[in-house]
Amino acid sequence: MIKTLPGFPALLLLSALISGCQTMTPDECKYANWKDIGLRDGLAGQPISQLGDRVNDCTKAGAQVDTAQYQAGREQGLHSYCRLENAAPLGLSGKSYAGVCPARIDVEFRYRHQAGHAVYELRNKVSDLDSRSDRLQRRLRDTDKDEEKQLKGIDKDDERKRIRKDFDERRRNLRNELADIDRTTRRTRDDLRAAEYSLNNLR
């Protein structure tokens, strides 16, 4: 039995674990403590549809679900999950928000979550662009090596000119692509700084 509600770092870890294990085995259904299961689902911000999935799993296994105990546990978990200070870190971790919080805080919770998630997405975009740039730079360096290999043993001037022209075109295309990525990266970093500023100024 879970005695105390975990802090937010544990909440994030629990959310990750639960999101990776949505179904229940027949043995889990047979020996389930439904208040604990509801508590864990609430702490992870799972929608009420999760109960329907669990009922479906356990019905197939010939086991009954104590929905009252589950819902009592889930409400307790949501009480911890639905704190405004949790919203932005959830977004920053890349977790989705299923709209499970009470109407009185849902709008603000959603706003803060979106502010965190915007930073998460922009950081990932910058990382992806940096990786693409690294790969293109390696291809550019490899192009020089490949050109040297192809030119070895070639005595005819026309053939050497053709090879050089071909590799010059490849390098030009790679440099143009790198320039495009560089411009996009600068714009994305500007967007990221603005998003981080907005996130840091949430009250």
mmCIF file with all atom_site columns, C-alpha atoms in Angstrom:
data_model
loop_
_atom_site.group_PDB
_atom_site.id
_atom_site.type_symbol
_atom_site.label_atom_id
_atom_site.label_alt_id
_atom_site.label_comp_id
_atom_site.label_asym_id
_atom_site.label_entity_id
_atom_site.label_seq_id
_atom_site.pdbx_PDB_ins_code
_atom_site.Cartn_x
_atom_site.Cartn_y
_atom_site.Cartn_z
_atom_site.occupancy
_atom_site.B_iso_or_equiv
_atom_site.pdbx_formal_charge
_atom_site.auth_seq_id
_atom_site.auth_comp_id
_atom_site.auth_asym_id
_atom_site.auth_atom_id
_atom_site.pdbx_PDB_model_num
ATOM 1   C CA . MET A 1 1   ? 0.000   0.000   0.000   1.00 0.00 ? 1   MET A CA 1
ATOM 2   C CA . ILE A 1 2   ? 1.343   3.453   -0.908  1.00 0.00 ? 2   ILE A CA 1
ATOM 3   C CA . LYS A 1 3   ? 1.562   5.405   2.343   1.00 0.00 ? 3   LYS A CA 1
ATOM 4   C CA . THR A 1 4   ? 2.702   8.833   1.139   1.00 0.00 ? 4   THR A CA 1
ATOM 5   C CA . LEU A 1 5   ? 2.431   10.784  -2.050  1.00 0.00 ? 5   LEU A CA 1
ATOM 6   C CA . PRO A 1 6   ? 5.729   11.079  -3.927  1.00 0.00 ? 6   PRO A CA 1
ATOM 7   C CA . GLY A 1 7   ? 7.386   14.370  -4.796  1.00 0.00 ? 7   GLY A CA 1
ATOM 8   C CA . PHE A 1 8   ? 7.378   15.643  -8.342  1.00 0.00 ? 8   PHE A CA 1
ATOM 9   C CA . PRO A 1 9   ? 10.587  13.884  -9.549  1.00 0.00 ? 9   PRO A CA 1
ATOM 10  C CA . ALA A 1 10  ? 9.096   10.581  -8.409  1.00 0.00 ? 10  ALA A CA 1
ATOM 11  C CA . LEU A 1 11  ? 5.819   11.549  -10.056 1.00 0.00 ? 11  LEU A CA 1
ATOM 12  C CA . LEU A 1 12  ? 7.625   11.944  -13.389 1.00 0.00 ? 12  LEU A CA 1
ATOM 13  C CA . LEU A 1 13  ? 9.347   8.591   -12.979 1.00 0.00 ? 13  LEU A CA 1
ATOM 14  C CA . LEU A 1 14  ? 6.080   6.911   -12.077 1.00 0.00 ? 14  LEU A CA 1
ATOM 15  C CA . SER A 1 15  ? 4.401   8.500   -15.089 1.00 0.00 ? 15  SER A CA 1
ATOM 16  C CA . ALA A 1 16  ? 7.101   7.106   -17.381 1.00 0.00 ? 16  ALA A CA 1
ATOM 17  C CA . LEU A 1 17  ? 6.763   3.626   -15.889 1.00 0.00 ? 17  LEU A CA 1
ATOM 18  C CA . ILE A 1 18  ? 2.994   3.558   -16.132 1.00 0.00 ? 18  ILE A CA 1
ATOM 19  C CA . SER A 1 19  ? 2.902   4.919   -19.668 1.00 0.00 ? 19  SER A CA 1
ATOM 20  C CA . GLY A 1 20  ? 5.061   1.987   -20.728 1.00 0.00 ? 20  GLY A CA 1
ATOM 21  C CA . CYS A 1 21  ? 2.753   -0.609  -19.108 1.00 0.00 ? 21  CYS A CA 1
ATOM 22  C CA . GLN A 1 22  ? -0.898  0.057   -19.917 1.00 0.00 ? 22  GLN A CA 1
ATOM 23  C CA . THR A 1 23  ? -2.257  -3.502  -19.820 1.00 0.00 ? 23  THR A CA 1
ATOM 24  C CA . MET A 1 24  ? -2.732  -5.831  -16.861 1.00 0.00 ? 24  MET A CA 1
ATOM 25  C CA . THR A 1 25  ? -1.923  -9.532  -16.709 1.00 0.00 ? 25  THR A CA 1
ATOM 26  C CA . PRO A 1 26  ? -4.436  -12.057 -15.317 1.00 0.00 ? 26  PRO A CA 1
ATOM 27  C CA . ASP A 1 27  ? -2.355  -12.390 -12.124 1.00 0.00 ? 27  ASP A CA 1
ATOM 28  C CA . GLU A 1 28  ? -2.241  -8.601  -11.683 1.00 0.00 ? 28  GLU A CA 1
ATOM 29  C CA . CYS A 1 29  ? -6.007  -8.487  -12.074 1.00 0.00 ? 29  CYS A CA 1
ATOM 30  C CA . LYS A 1 30  ? -6.520  -11.311 -9.576  1.00 0.00 ? 30  LYS A CA 1
ATOM 31  C CA . TYR A 1 31  ? -4.393  -9.759  -6.823  1.00 0.00 ? 31  TYR A CA 1
ATOM 32  C CA . ALA A 1 32  ? -4.881  -6.076  -7.615  1.00 0.00 ? 32  ALA A CA 1
ATOM 33  C CA . ASN A 1 33  ? -5.218  -3.452  -4.909  1.00 0.00 ? 33  ASN A CA 1
ATOM 34  C CA . TRP A 1 34  ? -7.515  -1.162  -6.868  1.00 0.00 ? 34  TRP A CA 1
ATOM 35  C CA . LYS A 1 35  ? -7.036  1.865   -4.662  1.00 0.00 ? 35  LYS A CA 1
ATOM 36  C CA . ASP A 1 36  ? -3.277  1.680   -5.207  1.00 0.00 ? 36  ASP A CA 1
ATOM 37  C CA . ILE A 1 37  ? -3.753  1.254   -8.955  1.00 0.00 ? 37  ILE A CA 1
ATOM 38  C CA . GLY A 1 38  ? -6.083  4.241   -9.069  1.00 0.00 ? 38  GLY A CA 1
ATOM 39  C CA . LEU A 1 39  ? -3.595  6.243   -7.000  1.00 0.00 ? 39  LEU A CA 1
ATOM 40  C CA . ARG A 1 40  ? -0.763  5.449   -9.400  1.00 0.00 ? 40  ARG A CA 1
ATOM 41  C CA . ASP A 1 41  ? -2.882  6.319   -12.429 1.00 0.00 ? 41  ASP A CA 1
ATOM 42  C CA . GLY A 1 42  ? -3.907  9.593   -10.807 1.00 0.00 ? 42  GLY A CA 1
ATOM 43  C CA . LEU A 1 43  ? -0.306  10.475  -9.957  1.00 0.00 ? 43  LEU A CA 1
ATOM 44  C CA . ALA A 1 44  ? 0.587   9.829   -13.600 1.00 0.00 ? 44  ALA A CA 1
ATOM 45  C CA . GLY A 1 45  ? -2.257  12.040  -14.884 1.00 0.00 ? 45  GLY A CA 1
ATOM 46  C CA . GLN A 1 46  ? -3.934  9.150   -16.678 1.00 0.00 ? 46  GLN A CA 1
ATOM 47  C CA . PRO A 1 47  ? -7.414  9.886   -18.122 1.00 0.00 ? 47  PRO A CA 1
ATOM 48  C CA . ILE A 1 48  ? -10.454 8.053   -16.754 1.00 0.00 ? 48  ILE A CA 1
ATOM 49  C CA . SER A 1 49  ? -10.475 5.972   -19.950 1.00 0.00 ? 49  SER A CA 1
ATOM 50  C CA . GLN A 1 50  ? -7.568  4.087   -18.358 1.00 0.00 ? 50  GLN A CA 1
ATOM 51  C CA . LEU A 1 51  ? -10.113 2.512   -16.011 1.00 0.00 ? 51  LEU A CA 1
ATOM 52  C CA . GLY A 1 52  ? -12.043 1.204   -19.016 1.00 0.00 ? 52  GLY A CA 1
ATOM 53  C CA . ASP A 1 53  ? -8.861  -0.406  -20.346 1.00 0.00 ? 53  ASP A CA 1
ATOM 54  C CA . ARG A 1 54  ? -8.202  -2.052  -17.002 1.00 0.00 ? 54  ARG A CA 1
ATOM 55  C CA . VAL A 1 55  ? -11.798 -3.296  -16.738 1.00 0.00 ? 55  VAL A CA 1
ATOM 56  C CA . ASN A 1 56  ? -11.470 -4.776  -20.226 1.00 0.00 ? 56  ASN A CA 1
ATOM 57  C CA . ASP A 1 57  ? -8.208  -6.550  -19.345 1.00 0.00 ? 57  ASP A CA 1
ATOM 58  C CA . CYS A 1 58  ? -9.539  -7.953  -16.102 1.00 0.00 ? 58  CYS A CA 1
ATOM 59  C CA . THR A 1 59  ? -12.920 -8.975  -17.496 1.00 0.00 ? 59  THR A CA 1
ATOM 60  C CA . LYS A 1 60  ? -11.073 -11.129 -20.033 1.00 0.00 ? 60  LYS A CA 1
ATOM 61  C CA . ALA A 1 61  ? -9.138  -12.630 -17.131 1.00 0.00 ? 61  ALA A CA 1
ATOM 62  C CA . GLY A 1 62  ? -12.359 -13.375 -15.213 1.00 0.00 ? 62  GLY A CA 1
ATOM 63  C CA . ALA A 1 63  ? -11.551 -10.880 -12.451 1.00 0.00 ? 63  ALA A CA 1
ATOM 64  C CA . GLN A 1 64  ? -13.674 -8.056  -11.114 1.00 0.00 ? 64  GLN A CA 1
ATOM 65  C CA . VAL A 1 65  ? -12.553 -4.432  -10.812 1.00 0.00 ? 65  VAL A CA 1
ATOM 66  C CA . ASP A 1 66  ? -13.416 -2.450  -7.691  1.00 0.00 ? 66  ASP A CA 1
ATOM 67  C CA . THR A 1 67  ? -14.197 0.774   -9.549  1.00 0.00 ? 67  THR A CA 1
ATOM 68  C CA . ALA A 1 68  ? -15.138 2.659   -6.366  1.00 0.00 ? 68  ALA A CA 1
ATOM 69  C CA . GLN A 1 69  ? -11.734 1.941   -4.807  1.00 0.00 ? 69  GLN A CA 1
ATOM 70  C CA . TYR A 1 70  ? -9.981  2.724   -8.073  1.00 0.00 ? 70  TYR A CA 1
ATOM 71  C CA . GLN A 1 71  ? -11.720 6.084   -8.404  1.00 0.00 ? 71  GLN A CA 1
ATOM 72  C CA . ALA A 1 72  ? -11.009 6.954   -4.772  1.00 0.00 ? 72  ALA A CA 1
ATOM 73  C CA . GLY A 1 73  ? -7.318  6.256   -5.321  1.00 0.00 ? 73  GLY A CA 1
ATOM 74  C CA . ARG A 1 74  ? -7.270  8.108   -8.620  1.00 0.00 ? 74  ARG A CA 1
ATOM 75  C CA . GLU A 1 75  ? -8.798  11.209  -7.050  1.00 0.00 ? 75  GLU A CA 1
ATOM 76  C CA . GLN A 1 76  ? -6.125  11.105  -4.359  1.00 0.00 ? 76  GLN A CA 1
ATOM 77  C CA . GLY A 1 77  ? -3.410  10.823  -7.006  1.00 0.00 ? 77  GLY A CA 1
ATOM 78  C CA . LEU A 1 78  ? -4.868  13.644  -9.087  1.00 0.00 ? 78  LEU A CA 1
ATOM 79  C CA . HIS A 1 79  ? -4.865  15.863  -6.021  1.00 0.00 ? 79  HIS A CA 1
ATOM 80  C CA . SER A 1 80  ? -1.072  15.582  -6.027  1.00 0.00 ? 80  SER A CA 1
ATOM 81  C CA . TYR A 1 81  ? -0.707  15.680  -9.814  1.00 0.00 ? 81  TYR A CA 1
ATOM 82  C CA . CYS A 1 82  ? -2.943  18.723  -10.364 1.00 0.00 ? 82  CYS A CA 1
ATOM 83  C CA . ARG A 1 83  ? -0.733  21.297  -8.720  1.00 0.00 ? 83  ARG A CA 1
ATOM 84  C CA . LEU A 1 84  ? 0.194   24.289  -10.827 1.00 0.00 ? 84  LEU A CA 1
ATOM 85  C CA . GLU A 1 85  ? 3.872   23.911  -9.958  1.00 0.00 ? 85  GLU A CA 1
ATOM 86  C CA . ASN A 1 86  ? 3.804   20.496  -11.668 1.00 0.00 ? 86  ASN A CA 1
ATOM 87  C CA . ALA A 1 87  ? 2.489   21.733  -15.014 1.00 0.00 ? 87  ALA A CA 1
ATOM 88  C CA . ALA A 1 88  ? 5.610   23.313  -16.526 1.00 0.00 ? 88  ALA A CA 1
ATOM 89  C CA . PRO A 1 89  ? 7.991   20.479  -15.466 1.00 0.00 ? 89  PRO A CA 1
ATOM 90  C CA . LEU A 1 90  ? 5.588   17.985  -17.033 1.00 0.00 ? 90  LEU A CA 1
ATOM 91  C CA . GLY A 1 91  ? 5.759   19.897  -20.304 1.00 0.00 ? 91  GLY A CA 1
ATOM 92  C CA . LEU A 1 92  ? 9.552   20.226  -20.059 1.00 0.00 ? 92  LEU A CA 1
ATOM 93  C CA . SER A 1 93  ? 9.824   16.444  -19.669 1.00 0.00 ? 93  SER A CA 1
ATOM 94  C CA . GLY A 1 94  ? 7.822   15.922  -22.865 1.00 0.00 ? 94  GLY A CA 1
ATOM 95  C CA . LYS A 1 95  ? 4.835   14.413  -21.060 1.00 0.00 ? 95  LYS A CA 1
ATOM 96  C CA . SER A 1 96  ? 1.381   15.103  -22.452 1.00 0.00 ? 96  SER A CA 1
ATOM 97  C CA . TYR A 1 97  ? -1.507  16.516  -20.425 1.00 0.00 ? 97  TYR A CA 1
ATOM 98  C CA . ALA A 1 98  ? -4.792  14.673  -20.740 1.00 0.00 ? 98  ALA A CA 1
ATOM 99  C CA . GLY A 1 99  ? -7.012  17.441  -19.333 1.00 0.00 ? 99  GLY A CA 1
ATOM 100 C CA . VAL A 1 100 ? -7.617  15.584  -16.071 1.00 0.00 ? 100 VAL A CA 1
ATOM 101 C CA . CYS A 1 101 ? -7.420  18.515  -13.657 1.00 0.00 ? 101 CYS A CA 1
ATOM 102 C CA . PRO A 1 102 ? -10.456 20.338  -12.207 1.00 0.00 ? 102 PRO A CA 1
ATOM 103 C CA . ALA A 1 103 ? -11.990 23.092  -14.331 1.00 0.00 ? 103 ALA A CA 1
ATOM 104 C CA . ARG A 1 104 ? -10.943 25.749  -11.816 1.00 0.00 ? 104 ARG A CA 1
ATOM 105 C CA . ILE A 1 105 ? -7.243  25.176  -12.594 1.00 0.00 ? 105 ILE A CA 1
ATOM 106 C CA . ASP A 1 106 ? -7.387  23.414  -15.966 1.00 0.00 ? 106 ASP A CA 1
ATOM 107 C CA . VAL A 1 107 ? -6.844  26.531  -18.089 1.00 0.00 ? 107 VAL A CA 1
ATOM 108 C CA . GLU A 1 108 ? -3.840  27.708  -16.073 1.00 0.00 ? 108 GLU A CA 1
ATOM 109 C CA . PHE A 1 109 ? -2.426  24.176  -15.798 1.00 0.00 ? 109 PHE A CA 1
ATOM 110 C CA . ARG A 1 110 ? -2.765  23.725  -19.555 1.00 0.00 ? 110 ARG A CA 1
ATOM 111 C CA . TYR A 1 111 ? -1.118  27.116  -20.211 1.00 0.00 ? 111 TYR A CA 1
ATOM 112 C CA . ARG A 1 112 ? 1.866   26.309  -17.998 1.00 0.00 ? 112 ARG A CA 1
ATOM 113 C CA . HIS A 1 113 ? 2.175   22.817  -19.425 1.00 0.00 ? 113 HIS A CA 1
ATOM 114 C CA . GLN A 1 114 ? 2.178   24.211  -22.977 1.00 0.00 ? 114 GLN A CA 1
ATOM 115 C CA . ALA A 1 115 ? 4.853   26.750  -22.018 1.00 0.00 ? 115 ALA A CA 1
ATOM 116 C CA . GLY A 1 116 ? 7.075   23.940  -20.771 1.00 0.00 ? 116 GLY A CA 1
ATOM 117 C CA . HIS A 1 117 ? 6.308   21.708  -23.733 1.00 0.00 ? 117 HIS A CA 1
ATOM 118 C CA . ALA A 1 118 ? 7.173   24.505  -26.186 1.00 0.00 ? 118 ALA A CA 1
ATOM 119 C CA . VAL A 1 119 ? 10.664  24.678  -24.659 1.00 0.00 ? 119 VAL A CA 1
ATOM 120 C CA . TYR A 1 120 ? 10.933  20.872  -24.804 1.00 0.00 ? 120 TYR A CA 1
ATOM 121 C CA . GLU A 1 121 ? 10.045  20.797  -28.504 1.00 0.00 ? 121 GLU A CA 1
ATOM 122 C CA . LEU A 1 122 ? 12.357  23.671  -29.431 1.00 0.00 ? 122 LEU A CA 1
ATOM 123 C CA . ARG A 1 123 ? 15.281  22.104  -27.565 1.00 0.00 ? 123 ARG A CA 1
ATOM 124 C CA . ASN A 1 124 ? 14.693  18.880  -29.468 1.00 0.00 ? 124 ASN A CA 1
ATOM 125 C CA . LYS A 1 125 ? 14.516  20.797  -32.742 1.00 0.00 ? 125 LYS A CA 1
ATOM 126 C CA . VAL A 1 126 ? 17.835  22.536  -32.039 1.00 0.00 ? 126 VAL A CA 1
ATOM 127 C CA . SER A 1 127 ? 19.401  19.189  -31.150 1.00 0.00 ? 127 SER A CA 1
ATOM 128 C CA . ASP A 1 128 ? 18.100  17.628  -34.380 1.00 0.00 ? 128 ASP A CA 1
ATOM 129 C CA . LEU A 1 129 ? 19.417  20.539  -36.448 1.00 0.00 ? 129 LEU A CA 1
ATOM 130 C CA . ASP A 1 130 ? 22.824  20.298  -34.786 1.00 0.00 ? 130 ASP A CA 1
ATOM 131 C CA . SER A 1 131 ? 22.926  16.576  -35.563 1.00 0.00 ? 131 SER A CA 1
ATOM 132 C CA . ARG A 1 132 ? 21.992  17.200  -39.192 1.00 0.00 ? 132 ARG A CA 1
ATOM 133 C CA . SER A 1 133 ? 24.697  19.842  -39.455 1.00 0.00 ? 133 SER A CA 1
ATOM 134 C CA . ASP A 1 134 ? 27.296  17.445  -38.016 1.00 0.00 ? 134 ASP A CA 1
ATOM 135 C CA . ARG A 1 135 ? 26.305  14.738  -40.492 1.00 0.00 ? 135 ARG A CA 1
ATOM 136 C CA . LEU A 1 136 ? 26.544  17.132  -43.441 1.00 0.00 ? 136 LEU A CA 1
ATOM 137 C CA . GLN A 1 137 ? 29.940  18.388  -42.331 1.00 0.00 ? 137 GLN A CA 1
ATOM 138 C CA . ARG A 1 138 ? 31.185  14.798  -42.160 1.00 0.00 ? 138 ARG A CA 1
ATOM 139 C CA . ARG A 1 139 ? 29.814  14.186  -45.668 1.00 0.00 ? 139 ARG A CA 1
ATOM 140 C CA . LEU A 1 140 ? 31.610  17.318  -46.847 1.00 0.00 ? 140 LEU A CA 1
ATOM 141 C CA . ARG A 1 141 ? 34.905  16.081  -45.421 1.00 0.00 ? 141 ARG A CA 1
ATOM 142 C CA . ASP A 1 142 ? 34.317  12.620  -46.912 1.00 0.00 ? 142 ASP A CA 1
ATOM 143 C CA . THR A 1 143 ? 33.666  14.216  -50.296 1.00 0.00 ? 143 THR A CA 1
ATOM 144 C CA . ASP A 1 144 ? 37.215  15.579  -50.353 1.00 0.00 ? 144 ASP A CA 1
ATOM 145 C CA . LYS A 1 145 ? 38.599  12.138  -49.524 1.00 0.00 ? 145 LYS A CA 1
ATOM 146 C CA . ASP A 1 146 ? 36.406  10.449  -52.153 1.00 0.00 ? 146 ASP A CA 1
ATOM 147 C CA . GLU A 1 147 ? 37.545  12.921  -54.768 1.00 0.00 ? 147 GLU A CA 1
ATOM 148 C CA . GLU A 1 148 ? 41.199  12.166  -54.046 1.00 0.00 ? 148 GLU A CA 1
ATOM 149 C CA . LYS A 1 149 ? 40.515  8.428   -54.368 1.00 0.00 ? 149 LYS A CA 1
ATOM 150 C CA . GLN A 1 150 ? 38.769  8.797   -57.717 1.00 0.00 ? 150 GLN A CA 1
ATOM 151 C CA . LEU A 1 151 ? 41.484  11.036  -59.132 1.00 0.00 ? 151 LEU A CA 1
ATOM 152 C CA . LYS A 1 152 ? 44.229  8.555   -58.328 1.00 0.00 ? 152 LYS A CA 1
ATOM 153 C CA . GLY A 1 153 ? 45.401  6.784   -61.428 1.00 0.00 ? 153 GLY A CA 1
ATOM 154 C CA . ILE A 1 154 ? 43.420  9.046   -63.780 1.00 0.00 ? 154 ILE A CA 1
ATOM 155 C CA . ASP A 1 155 ? 45.761  10.554  -66.389 1.00 0.00 ? 155 ASP A CA 1
ATOM 156 C CA . LYS A 1 156 ? 43.291  11.997  -68.884 1.00 0.00 ? 156 LYS A CA 1
ATOM 157 C CA . ASP A 1 157 ? 42.655  15.696  -68.322 1.00 0.00 ? 157 ASP A CA 1
ATOM 158 C CA . ASP A 1 158 ? 39.051  15.519  -69.538 1.00 0.00 ? 158 ASP A CA 1
ATOM 159 C CA . GLU A 1 159 ? 38.237  12.733  -67.106 1.00 0.00 ? 159 GLU A CA 1
ATOM 160 C CA . ARG A 1 160 ? 39.940  14.559  -64.226 1.00 0.00 ? 160 ARG A CA 1
ATOM 161 C CA . LYS A 1 161 ? 37.982  17.729  -65.066 1.00 0.00 ? 161 LYS A CA 1
ATOM 162 C CA . ARG A 1 162 ? 34.735  15.766  -65.129 1.00 0.00 ? 162 ARG A CA 1
ATOM 163 C CA . ILE A 1 163 ? 35.449  14.213  -61.725 1.00 0.00 ? 163 ILE A CA 1
ATOM 164 C CA . ARG A 1 164 ? 36.393  17.576  -60.214 1.00 0.00 ? 164 ARG A CA 1
ATOM 165 C CA . LYS A 1 165 ? 33.273  19.194  -61.639 1.00 0.00 ? 165 LYS A CA 1
ATOM 166 C CA . ASP A 1 166 ? 31.092  16.434  -60.199 1.00 0.00 ? 166 ASP A CA 1
ATOM 167 C CA . PHE A 1 167 ? 32.620  16.789  -56.729 1.00 0.00 ? 167 PHE A CA 1
ATOM 168 C CA . ASP A 1 168 ? 32.480  20.577  -56.875 1.00 0.00 ? 168 ASP A CA 1
ATOM 169 C CA . GLU A 1 169 ? 28.735  20.258  -57.475 1.00 0.00 ? 169 GLU A CA 1
ATOM 170 C CA . ARG A 1 170 ? 28.377  17.891  -54.537 1.00 0.00 ? 170 ARG A CA 1
ATOM 171 C CA . ARG A 1 171 ? 30.284  20.262  -52.252 1.00 0.00 ? 171 ARG A CA 1
ATOM 172 C CA . ARG A 1 172 ? 28.223  23.228  -53.439 1.00 0.00 ? 172 ARG A CA 1
ATOM 173 C CA . ASN A 1 173 ? 24.972  21.383  -52.682 1.00 0.00 ? 173 ASN A CA 1
ATOM 174 C CA . LEU A 1 174 ? 26.209  20.317  -49.244 1.00 0.00 ? 174 LEU A CA 1
ATOM 175 C CA . ARG A 1 175 ? 27.350  23.862  -48.392 1.00 0.00 ? 175 ARG A CA 1
ATOM 176 C CA . ASN A 1 176 ? 23.994  25.268  -49.506 1.00 0.00 ? 176 ASN A CA 1
ATOM 177 C CA . GLU A 1 177 ? 22.196  22.749  -47.307 1.00 0.00 ? 177 GLU A CA 1
ATOM 178 C CA . LEU A 1 178 ? 24.486  23.595  -44.393 1.00 0.00 ? 178 LEU A CA 1
ATOM 179 C CA . ALA A 1 179 ? 23.768  27.299  -44.879 1.00 0.00 ? 179 ALA A CA 1
ATOM 180 C CA . ASP A 1 180 ? 20.011  26.609  -44.821 1.00 0.00 ? 180 ASP A CA 1
ATOM 181 C CA . ILE A 1 181 ? 20.364  24.579  -41.637 1.00 0.00 ? 181 ILE A CA 1
ATOM 182 C CA . ASP A 1 182 ? 22.494  27.318  -40.062 1.00 0.00 ? 182 ASP A CA 1
ATOM 183 C CA . ARG A 1 183 ? 19.800  29.937  -40.773 1.00 0.00 ? 183 ARG A CA 1
ATOM 184 C CA . THR A 1 184 ? 17.076  27.670  -39.439 1.00 0.00 ? 184 THR A CA 1
ATOM 185 C CA . THR A 1 185 ? 19.141  26.908  -36.327 1.00 0.00 ? 185 THR A CA 1
ATOM 186 C CA . ARG A 1 186 ? 19.662  30.603  -35.578 1.00 0.00 ? 186 ARG A CA 1
ATOM 187 C CA . ARG A 1 187 ? 15.920  31.277  -35.883 1.00 0.00 ? 187 ARG A CA 1
ATOM 188 C CA . THR A 1 188 ? 15.083  28.256  -33.740 1.00 0.00 ? 188 THR A CA 1
ATOM 189 C CA . ARG A 1 189 ? 17.574  29.307  -31.049 1.00 0.00 ? 189 ARG A CA 1
ATOM 190 C CA . ASP A 1 190 ? 15.952  32.752  -31.006 1.00 0.00 ? 190 ASP A CA 1
ATOM 191 C CA . ASP A 1 191 ? 12.543  31.097  -30.598 1.00 0.00 ? 191 ASP A CA 1
ATOM 192 C CA . LEU A 1 192 ? 13.955  28.880  -27.843 1.00 0.00 ? 192 LEU A CA 1
ATOM 193 C CA . ARG A 1 193 ? 15.348  31.855  -25.910 1.00 0.00 ? 193 ARG A CA 1
ATOM 194 C CA . ALA A 1 194 ? 11.966  33.586  -26.155 1.00 0.00 ? 194 ALA A CA 1
ATOM 195 C CA . ALA A 1 195 ? 10.157  30.427  -24.998 1.00 0.00 ? 195 ALA A CA 1
ATOM 196 C CA . GLU A 1 196 ? 12.574  29.949  -22.088 1.00 0.00 ? 196 GLU A CA 1
ATOM 197 C CA . TYR A 1 197 ? 12.130  33.587  -21.105 1.00 0.00 ? 197 TYR A CA 1
ATOM 198 C CA . SER A 1 198 ? 8.345   33.173  -21.094 1.00 0.00 ? 198 SER A CA 1
ATOM 199 C CA . LEU A 1 199 ? 8.635   29.972  -19.077 1.00 0.00 ? 199 LEU A CA 1
ATOM 200 C CA . ASN A 1 200 ? 10.968  31.539  -16.514 1.00 0.00 ? 200 ASN A CA 1
ATOM 201 C CA . ASN A 1 201 ? 8.567   34.451  -16.043 1.00 0.00 ? 201 ASN A CA 1
ATOM 202 C CA . LEU A 1 202 ? 5.522   32.340  -15.224 1.00 0.00 ? 202 LEU A CA 1
ATOM 203 C CA . ARG A 1 203 ? 4.055   33.377  -11.909 1.00 0.00 ? 203 ARG A CA 1
#
